[in-house]
Amino acid sequence: CPAVDFCVVGEGEETLVDLVNCLDNNFHTVRGLSYRRRGEFFQVGRRSRISQIDAIPLPAWDLVPIENYLMNRKNHFSVNVGRSMPILASRGCPYRCTFCSNEEMWTTKYNIRSPESVVDEIEKYIRTYSIDGVDFFDLTAVVYKQWILKFASLLIERNCKISWTLPSGTRSEIIDQEVIMAMKQSGCRYL
């Protein structure tokens, strides 16, 4: 596509910052970047995945007219009725489904945020944007039983009266009676 000069491959937080910082001259050294120069395509190589995803800043929703999206339900595909925000609790997927491009794009490295940081983010959105729902767009949100149980208990303990969904789906290996009841009691309405 002649309109594209640069393409960030993989996770973009670090690559994009590096690109902006050296756009004038040394961009050809930025790992995780592909670019076109004089009609030729170059790929600088892969950047390592971010392993401490709790350290990634939250999305700067205040820099976009988020209220327009919340009021008009144009934020994303959601089964939640009301004011719902998208959220990510993890990156990657440890599984190797034959139909999925995850392994090629991201590898099978799976990183997950702490349940506390995810609930902190939800509480922030409740206070700031008066949301009543969140939608998890993780590749595979439910992987560790103790994580999902802790997350559900924190939502209940902190009195976060929201509905939450997994519209992108998840794996089912750890979903048993205990997990499904905790999910339901904490507000899960769709998976």
PDB file of C-alpha atoms in Angstrom:
ATOM      1  CA  CYS A   1       0.000   0.000   0.000  1.00  0.00           C
ATOM      2  CA  PRO A   2       1.777   3.175  -1.127  1.00  0.00           C
ATOM      3  CA  ALA A   3       0.090   5.245   1.589  1.00  0.00           C
ATOM      4  CA  VAL A   4       1.818   3.277   4.362  1.00  0.00           C
ATOM      5  CA  ASP A   5       5.349   4.305   5.307  1.00  0.00           C
ATOM      6  CA  PHE A   6       5.736   2.483   8.635  1.00  0.00           C
ATOM      7  CA  CYS A   7       4.164  -0.531  10.278  1.00  0.00           C
ATOM      8  CA  VAL A   8       4.642  -1.523  13.911  1.00  0.00           C
ATOM      9  CA  VAL A   9       4.808  -5.305  14.169  1.00  0.00           C
ATOM     10  CA  GLY A  10       3.632  -6.921  17.410  1.00  0.00           C
ATOM     11  CA  GLU A  11       3.109  -4.925  20.591  1.00  0.00           C
ATOM     12  CA  GLY A  12       3.366  -1.268  19.767  1.00  0.00           C
ATOM     13  CA  GLU A  13       3.905   0.631  23.001  1.00  0.00           C
ATOM     14  CA  GLU A  14       7.720   0.614  22.969  1.00  0.00           C
ATOM     15  CA  THR A  15       8.210   0.459  19.188  1.00  0.00           C
ATOM     16  CA  LEU A  16       5.985   3.460  18.512  1.00  0.00           C
ATOM     17  CA  VAL A  17       7.743   5.582  21.151  1.00  0.00           C
ATOM     18  CA  ASP A  18      11.152   4.634  19.699  1.00  0.00           C
ATOM     19  CA  LEU A  19       9.946   5.451  16.183  1.00  0.00           C
ATOM     20  CA  VAL A  20       8.668   8.894  17.193  1.00  0.00           C
ATOM     21  CA  ASN A  21      11.901   9.646  19.066  1.00  0.00           C
ATOM     22  CA  CYS A  22      14.098   8.933  16.042  1.00  0.00           C
ATOM     23  CA  LEU A  23      11.784   9.632  13.115  1.00  0.00           C
ATOM     24  CA  ASP A  24      14.158  12.156  11.588  1.00  0.00           C
ATOM     25  CA  ASN A  25      17.148   9.892  11.165  1.00  0.00           C
ATOM     26  CA  ASN A  26      17.696   6.479  12.818  1.00  0.00           C
ATOM     27  CA  PHE A  27      14.258   4.881  12.444  1.00  0.00           C
ATOM     28  CA  HIS A  28      15.858   2.020  10.469  1.00  0.00           C
ATOM     29  CA  THR A  29      17.288   0.725  13.789  1.00  0.00           C
ATOM     30  CA  VAL A  30      13.942   0.437  15.607  1.00  0.00           C
ATOM     31  CA  ARG A  31      13.197  -3.217  16.422  1.00  0.00           C
ATOM     32  CA  GLY A  32       9.613  -4.227  15.718  1.00  0.00           C
ATOM     33  CA  LEU A  33       9.310  -1.825  12.792  1.00  0.00           C
ATOM     34  CA  SER A  34       8.684  -2.481   9.121  1.00  0.00           C
ATOM     35  CA  TYR A  35       8.993   0.360   6.647  1.00  0.00           C
ATOM     36  CA  ARG A  36       9.128   1.244   2.990  1.00  0.00           C
ATOM     37  CA  ARG A  37      11.882   3.367   1.520  1.00  0.00           C
ATOM     38  CA  ARG A  38      12.099   4.254  -2.176  1.00  0.00           C
ATOM     39  CA  GLY A  39       9.653   1.481  -2.981  1.00  0.00           C
ATOM     40  CA  GLU A  40      11.619  -1.197  -1.101  1.00  0.00           C
ATOM     41  CA  PHE A  41      10.304  -3.038   1.977  1.00  0.00           C
ATOM     42  CA  PHE A  42      12.441  -3.464   5.113  1.00  0.00           C
ATOM     43  CA  GLN A  43      11.786  -5.282   8.362  1.00  0.00           C
ATOM     44  CA  VAL A  44      14.037  -4.446  11.313  1.00  0.00           C
ATOM     45  CA  GLY A  45      13.391  -7.600  13.339  1.00  0.00           C
ATOM     46  CA  ARG A  46      11.163  -8.603  16.201  1.00  0.00           C
ATOM     47  CA  ARG A  47      11.051  -6.833  19.504  1.00  0.00           C
ATOM     48  CA  SER A  48      10.730  -8.869  22.690  1.00  0.00           C
ATOM     49  CA  ARG A  49       7.248  -9.120  24.140  1.00  0.00           C
ATOM     50  CA  ILE A  50       6.436  -6.943  27.132  1.00  0.00           C
ATOM     51  CA  SER A  51       6.350  -9.248  30.145  1.00  0.00           C
ATOM     52  CA  GLN A  52       5.344  -6.766  32.870  1.00  0.00           C
ATOM     53  CA  ILE A  53       2.007  -5.722  31.407  1.00  0.00           C
ATOM     54  CA  ASP A  54       0.832  -4.250  34.727  1.00  0.00           C
ATOM     55  CA  ALA A  55       3.413  -1.507  34.055  1.00  0.00           C
ATOM     56  CA  ILE A  56       1.765  -0.432  30.775  1.00  0.00           C
ATOM     57  CA  PRO A  57      -0.193   2.793  31.347  1.00  0.00           C
ATOM     58  CA  LEU A  58      -3.968   2.608  31.060  1.00  0.00           C
ATOM     59  CA  PRO A  59      -5.505   3.856  27.823  1.00  0.00           C
ATOM     60  CA  ALA A  60      -5.747   7.662  27.702  1.00  0.00           C
ATOM     61  CA  TRP A  61      -9.495   7.701  27.117  1.00  0.00           C
ATOM     62  CA  ASP A  62      -9.564  11.377  28.119  1.00  0.00           C
ATOM     63  CA  LEU A  63      -7.812  12.207  24.823  1.00  0.00           C
ATOM     64  CA  VAL A  64     -10.743  10.980  22.711  1.00  0.00           C
ATOM     65  CA  PRO A  65     -14.399  12.040  22.853  1.00  0.00           C
ATOM     66  CA  ILE A  66     -15.243   8.867  24.788  1.00  0.00           C
ATOM     67  CA  GLU A  67     -18.555  10.247  26.020  1.00  0.00           C
ATOM     68  CA  ASN A  68     -19.857  10.296  22.428  1.00  0.00           C
ATOM     69  CA  TYR A  69     -19.158   6.588  22.171  1.00  0.00           C
ATOM     70  CA  LEU A  70     -20.604   5.737  25.573  1.00  0.00           C
ATOM     71  CA  MET A  71     -23.795   7.732  25.001  1.00  0.00           C
ATOM     72  CA  ASN A  72     -24.388   6.386  21.506  1.00  0.00           C
ATOM     73  CA  ARG A  73     -23.280   2.794  22.168  1.00  0.00           C
ATOM     74  CA  LYS A  74     -20.700   3.030  19.385  1.00  0.00           C
ATOM     75  CA  ASN A  75     -17.735   1.927  21.453  1.00  0.00           C
ATOM     76  CA  HIS A  76     -17.487  -1.705  20.286  1.00  0.00           C
ATOM     77  CA  PHE A  77     -19.492  -4.860  19.814  1.00  0.00           C
ATOM     78  CA  SER A  78     -20.988  -5.592  23.188  1.00  0.00           C
ATOM     79  CA  VAL A  79     -23.877  -7.508  24.618  1.00  0.00           C
ATOM     80  CA  ASN A  80     -23.816  -5.212  27.637  1.00  0.00           C
ATOM     81  CA  VAL A  81     -26.722  -2.822  27.782  1.00  0.00           C
ATOM     82  CA  GLY A  82     -25.661   0.599  28.941  1.00  0.00           C
ATOM     83  CA  ARG A  83     -22.299   2.293  29.261  1.00  0.00           C
ATOM     84  CA  SER A  84     -19.605  -0.277  28.635  1.00  0.00           C
ATOM     85  CA  MET A  85     -15.833   0.027  28.215  1.00  0.00           C
ATOM     86  CA  PRO A  86     -13.412  -2.369  26.518  1.00  0.00           C
ATOM     87  CA  ILE A  87     -10.647  -3.826  28.677  1.00  0.00           C
ATOM     88  CA  LEU A  88      -7.683  -6.204  28.424  1.00  0.00           C
ATOM     89  CA  ALA A  89      -6.485  -8.340  31.321  1.00  0.00           C
ATOM     90  CA  SER A  90      -3.930 -10.357  29.374  1.00  0.00           C
ATOM     91  CA  ARG A  91      -1.858 -10.598  26.249  1.00  0.00           C
ATOM     92  CA  GLY A  92      -1.269 -13.665  24.199  1.00  0.00           C
ATOM     93  CA  CYS A  93      -2.508 -17.199  24.611  1.00  0.00           C
ATOM     94  CA  PRO A  94      -0.637 -20.288  25.777  1.00  0.00           C
ATOM     95  CA  TYR A  95      -2.605 -22.643  23.536  1.00  0.00           C
ATOM     96  CA  ARG A  96      -1.959 -23.772  19.964  1.00  0.00           C
ATOM     97  CA  CYS A  97      -5.323 -24.021  18.268  1.00  0.00           C
ATOM     98  CA  THR A  98      -4.894 -25.082  14.648  1.00  0.00           C
ATOM     99  CA  PHE A  99      -7.295 -22.401  13.373  1.00  0.00           C
ATOM    100  CA  CYS A 100      -5.656 -19.481  15.222  1.00  0.00           C
ATOM    101  CA  SER A 101      -2.897 -17.109  14.100  1.00  0.00           C
ATOM    102  CA  ASN A 102      -1.878 -16.312  17.701  1.00  0.00           C
ATOM    103  CA  GLU A 103       1.189 -18.540  17.748  1.00  0.00           C
ATOM    104  CA  GLU A 104       2.567 -16.955  14.571  1.00  0.00           C
ATOM    105  CA  MET A 105       1.730 -13.386  15.556  1.00  0.00           C
ATOM    106  CA  TRP A 106       2.427 -13.374  19.287  1.00  0.00           C
ATOM    107  CA  THR A 107       4.043 -16.734  20.126  1.00  0.00           C
ATOM    108  CA  THR A 108       2.487 -18.750  22.941  1.00  0.00           C
ATOM    109  CA  LYS A 109       3.830 -16.422  25.629  1.00  0.00           C
ATOM    110  CA  TYR A 110       0.934 -15.510  27.899  1.00  0.00           C
ATOM    111  CA  ASN A 111       1.097 -12.505  30.209  1.00  0.00           C
ATOM    112  CA  ILE A 112      -1.673 -11.561  32.572  1.00  0.00           C
ATOM    113  CA  ARG A 113      -2.233  -8.518  34.719  1.00  0.00           C
ATOM    114  CA  SER A 114      -2.866  -8.893  38.418  1.00  0.00           C
ATOM    115  CA  PRO A 115      -6.556  -9.189  39.333  1.00  0.00           C
ATOM    116  CA  GLU A 116      -6.070  -6.122  41.558  1.00  0.00           C
ATOM    117  CA  SER A 117      -4.888  -3.922  38.696  1.00  0.00           C
ATOM    118  CA  VAL A 118      -7.791  -5.002  36.483  1.00  0.00           C
ATOM    119  CA  VAL A 119     -10.337  -4.235  39.198  1.00  0.00           C
ATOM    120  CA  ASP A 120      -8.557  -0.918  39.909  1.00  0.00           C
ATOM    121  CA  GLU A 121      -9.034  -0.017  36.233  1.00  0.00           C
ATOM    122  CA  ILE A 122     -12.710  -0.987  36.354  1.00  0.00           C
ATOM    123  CA  GLU A 123     -13.221   1.133  39.478  1.00  0.00           C
ATOM    124  CA  LYS A 124     -11.559   4.080  37.750  1.00  0.00           C
ATOM    125  CA  TYR A 125     -13.970   3.756  34.805  1.00  0.00           C
ATOM    126  CA  ILE A 126     -16.946   3.508  37.164  1.00  0.00           C
ATOM    127  CA  ARG A 127     -15.868   6.758  38.888  1.00  0.00           C
ATOM    128  CA  THR A 128     -14.765   8.634  35.775  1.00  0.00           C
ATOM    129  CA  TYR A 129     -17.241   7.511  33.119  1.00  0.00           C
ATOM    130  CA  SER A 130     -20.172   6.109  35.138  1.00  0.00           C
ATOM    131  CA  ILE A 131     -19.917   2.782  33.328  1.00  0.00           C
ATOM    132  CA  ASP A 132     -22.043  -0.187  34.198  1.00  0.00           C
ATOM    133  CA  GLY A 133     -20.193  -2.795  32.153  1.00  0.00           C
ATOM    134  CA  VAL A 134     -16.851  -3.934  30.770  1.00  0.00           C
ATOM    135  CA  ASP A 135     -16.059  -6.204  27.861  1.00  0.00           C
ATOM    136  CA  PHE A 136     -12.839  -8.229  27.901  1.00  0.00           C
ATOM    137  CA  PHE A 137     -11.229  -8.466  24.469  1.00  0.00           C
ATOM    138  CA  ASP A 138      -8.408 -10.794  25.500  1.00  0.00           C
ATOM    139  CA  LEU A 139      -7.456 -13.658  23.202  1.00  0.00           C
ATOM    140  CA  THR A 140      -7.980 -16.018  26.146  1.00  0.00           C
ATOM    141  CA  ALA A 141      -9.088 -14.364  29.368  1.00  0.00           C
ATOM    142  CA  VAL A 142      -9.781 -17.439  31.486  1.00  0.00           C
ATOM    143  CA  VAL A 143      -6.616 -19.540  31.769  1.00  0.00           C
ATOM    144  CA  TYR A 144      -5.780 -19.738  35.490  1.00  0.00           C
ATOM    145  CA  LYS A 145      -8.461 -20.810  37.941  1.00  0.00           C
ATOM    146  CA  GLN A 146      -6.989 -18.914  40.899  1.00  0.00           C
ATOM    147  CA  TRP A 147      -6.783 -15.723  38.821  1.00  0.00           C
ATOM    148  CA  ILE A 148     -10.430 -15.751  37.756  1.00  0.00           C
ATOM    149  CA  LEU A 149     -11.601 -16.653  41.278  1.00  0.00           C
ATOM    150  CA  LYS A 150      -9.554 -13.792  42.772  1.00  0.00           C
ATOM    151  CA  PHE A 151     -10.829 -11.367  40.113  1.00  0.00           C
ATOM    152  CA  ALA A 152     -14.448 -12.350  40.790  1.00  0.00           C
ATOM    153  CA  SER A 153     -14.017 -12.088  44.567  1.00  0.00           C
ATOM    154  CA  LEU A 154     -12.432  -8.616  44.232  1.00  0.00           C
ATOM    155  CA  LEU A 155     -15.354  -7.367  42.139  1.00  0.00           C
ATOM    156  CA  ILE A 156     -17.727  -8.571  44.848  1.00  0.00           C
ATOM    157  CA  GLU A 157     -15.591  -7.316  47.794  1.00  0.00           C
ATOM    158  CA  ARG A 158     -15.206  -3.867  46.260  1.00  0.00           C
ATOM    159  CA  ASN A 159     -18.919  -3.715  45.453  1.00  0.00           C
ATOM    160  CA  CYS A 160     -18.367  -3.171  41.711  1.00  0.00           C
ATOM    161  CA  LYS A 161     -21.905  -3.537  40.501  1.00  0.00           C
ATOM    162  CA  ILE A 162     -21.185  -3.999  36.820  1.00  0.00           C
ATOM    163  CA  SER A 163     -21.820  -6.616  34.218  1.00  0.00           C
ATOM    164  CA  TRP A 164     -18.850  -8.035  32.375  1.00  0.00           C
ATOM    165  CA  THR A 165     -18.547 -10.133  29.263  1.00  0.00           C
ATOM    166  CA  LEU A 166     -16.060 -12.135  27.234  1.00  0.00           C
ATOM    167  CA  PRO A 167     -17.284 -11.356  23.688  1.00  0.00           C
ATOM    168  CA  SER A 168     -14.073 -12.681  22.115  1.00  0.00           C
ATOM    169  CA  GLY A 169     -14.548 -16.020  23.842  1.00  0.00           C
ATOM    170  CA  THR A 170     -12.148 -18.005  25.989  1.00  0.00           C
ATOM    171  CA  ARG A 171     -10.952 -21.544  26.624  1.00  0.00           C
ATOM    172  CA  SER A 172     -13.022 -23.817  28.843  1.00  0.00           C
ATOM    173  CA  GLU A 173     -10.457 -26.082  30.555  1.00  0.00           C
ATOM    174  CA  ILE A 174     -10.727 -24.466  34.005  1.00  0.00           C
ATOM    175  CA  ILE A 175     -14.401 -23.544  33.887  1.00  0.00           C
ATOM    176  CA  ASP A 176     -16.103 -25.752  36.432  1.00  0.00           C
ATOM    177  CA  GLN A 177     -19.061 -25.251  38.802  1.00  0.00           C
ATOM    178  CA  GLU A 178     -17.002 -23.135  41.236  1.00  0.00           C
ATOM    179  CA  VAL A 179     -15.614 -20.879  38.494  1.00  0.00           C
ATOM    180  CA  ILE A 180     -18.890 -20.405  36.641  1.00  0.00           C
ATOM    181  CA  MET A 181     -20.727 -19.543  39.873  1.00  0.00           C
ATOM    182  CA  ALA A 182     -18.027 -17.018  40.868  1.00  0.00           C
ATOM    183  CA  MET A 183     -18.174 -15.475  37.401  1.00  0.00           C
ATOM    184  CA  LYS A 184     -21.957 -15.214  37.533  1.00  0.00           C
ATOM    185  CA  GLN A 185     -22.032 -13.800  41.085  1.00  0.00           C
ATOM    186  CA  SER A 186     -19.459 -11.135  40.148  1.00  0.00           C
ATOM    187  CA  GLY A 187     -21.445  -9.943  37.143  1.00  0.00           C
ATOM    188  CA  CYS A 188     -20.383 -12.076  34.158  1.00  0.00           C
ATOM    189  CA  ARG A 189     -23.270 -12.081  31.704  1.00  0.00           C
ATOM    190  CA  TYR A 190     -21.811 -13.523  28.520  1.00  0.00           C
ATOM    191  CA  LEU A 191     -18.998 -15.732  27.345  1.00  0.00           C
TER     192      LEU A 191
END
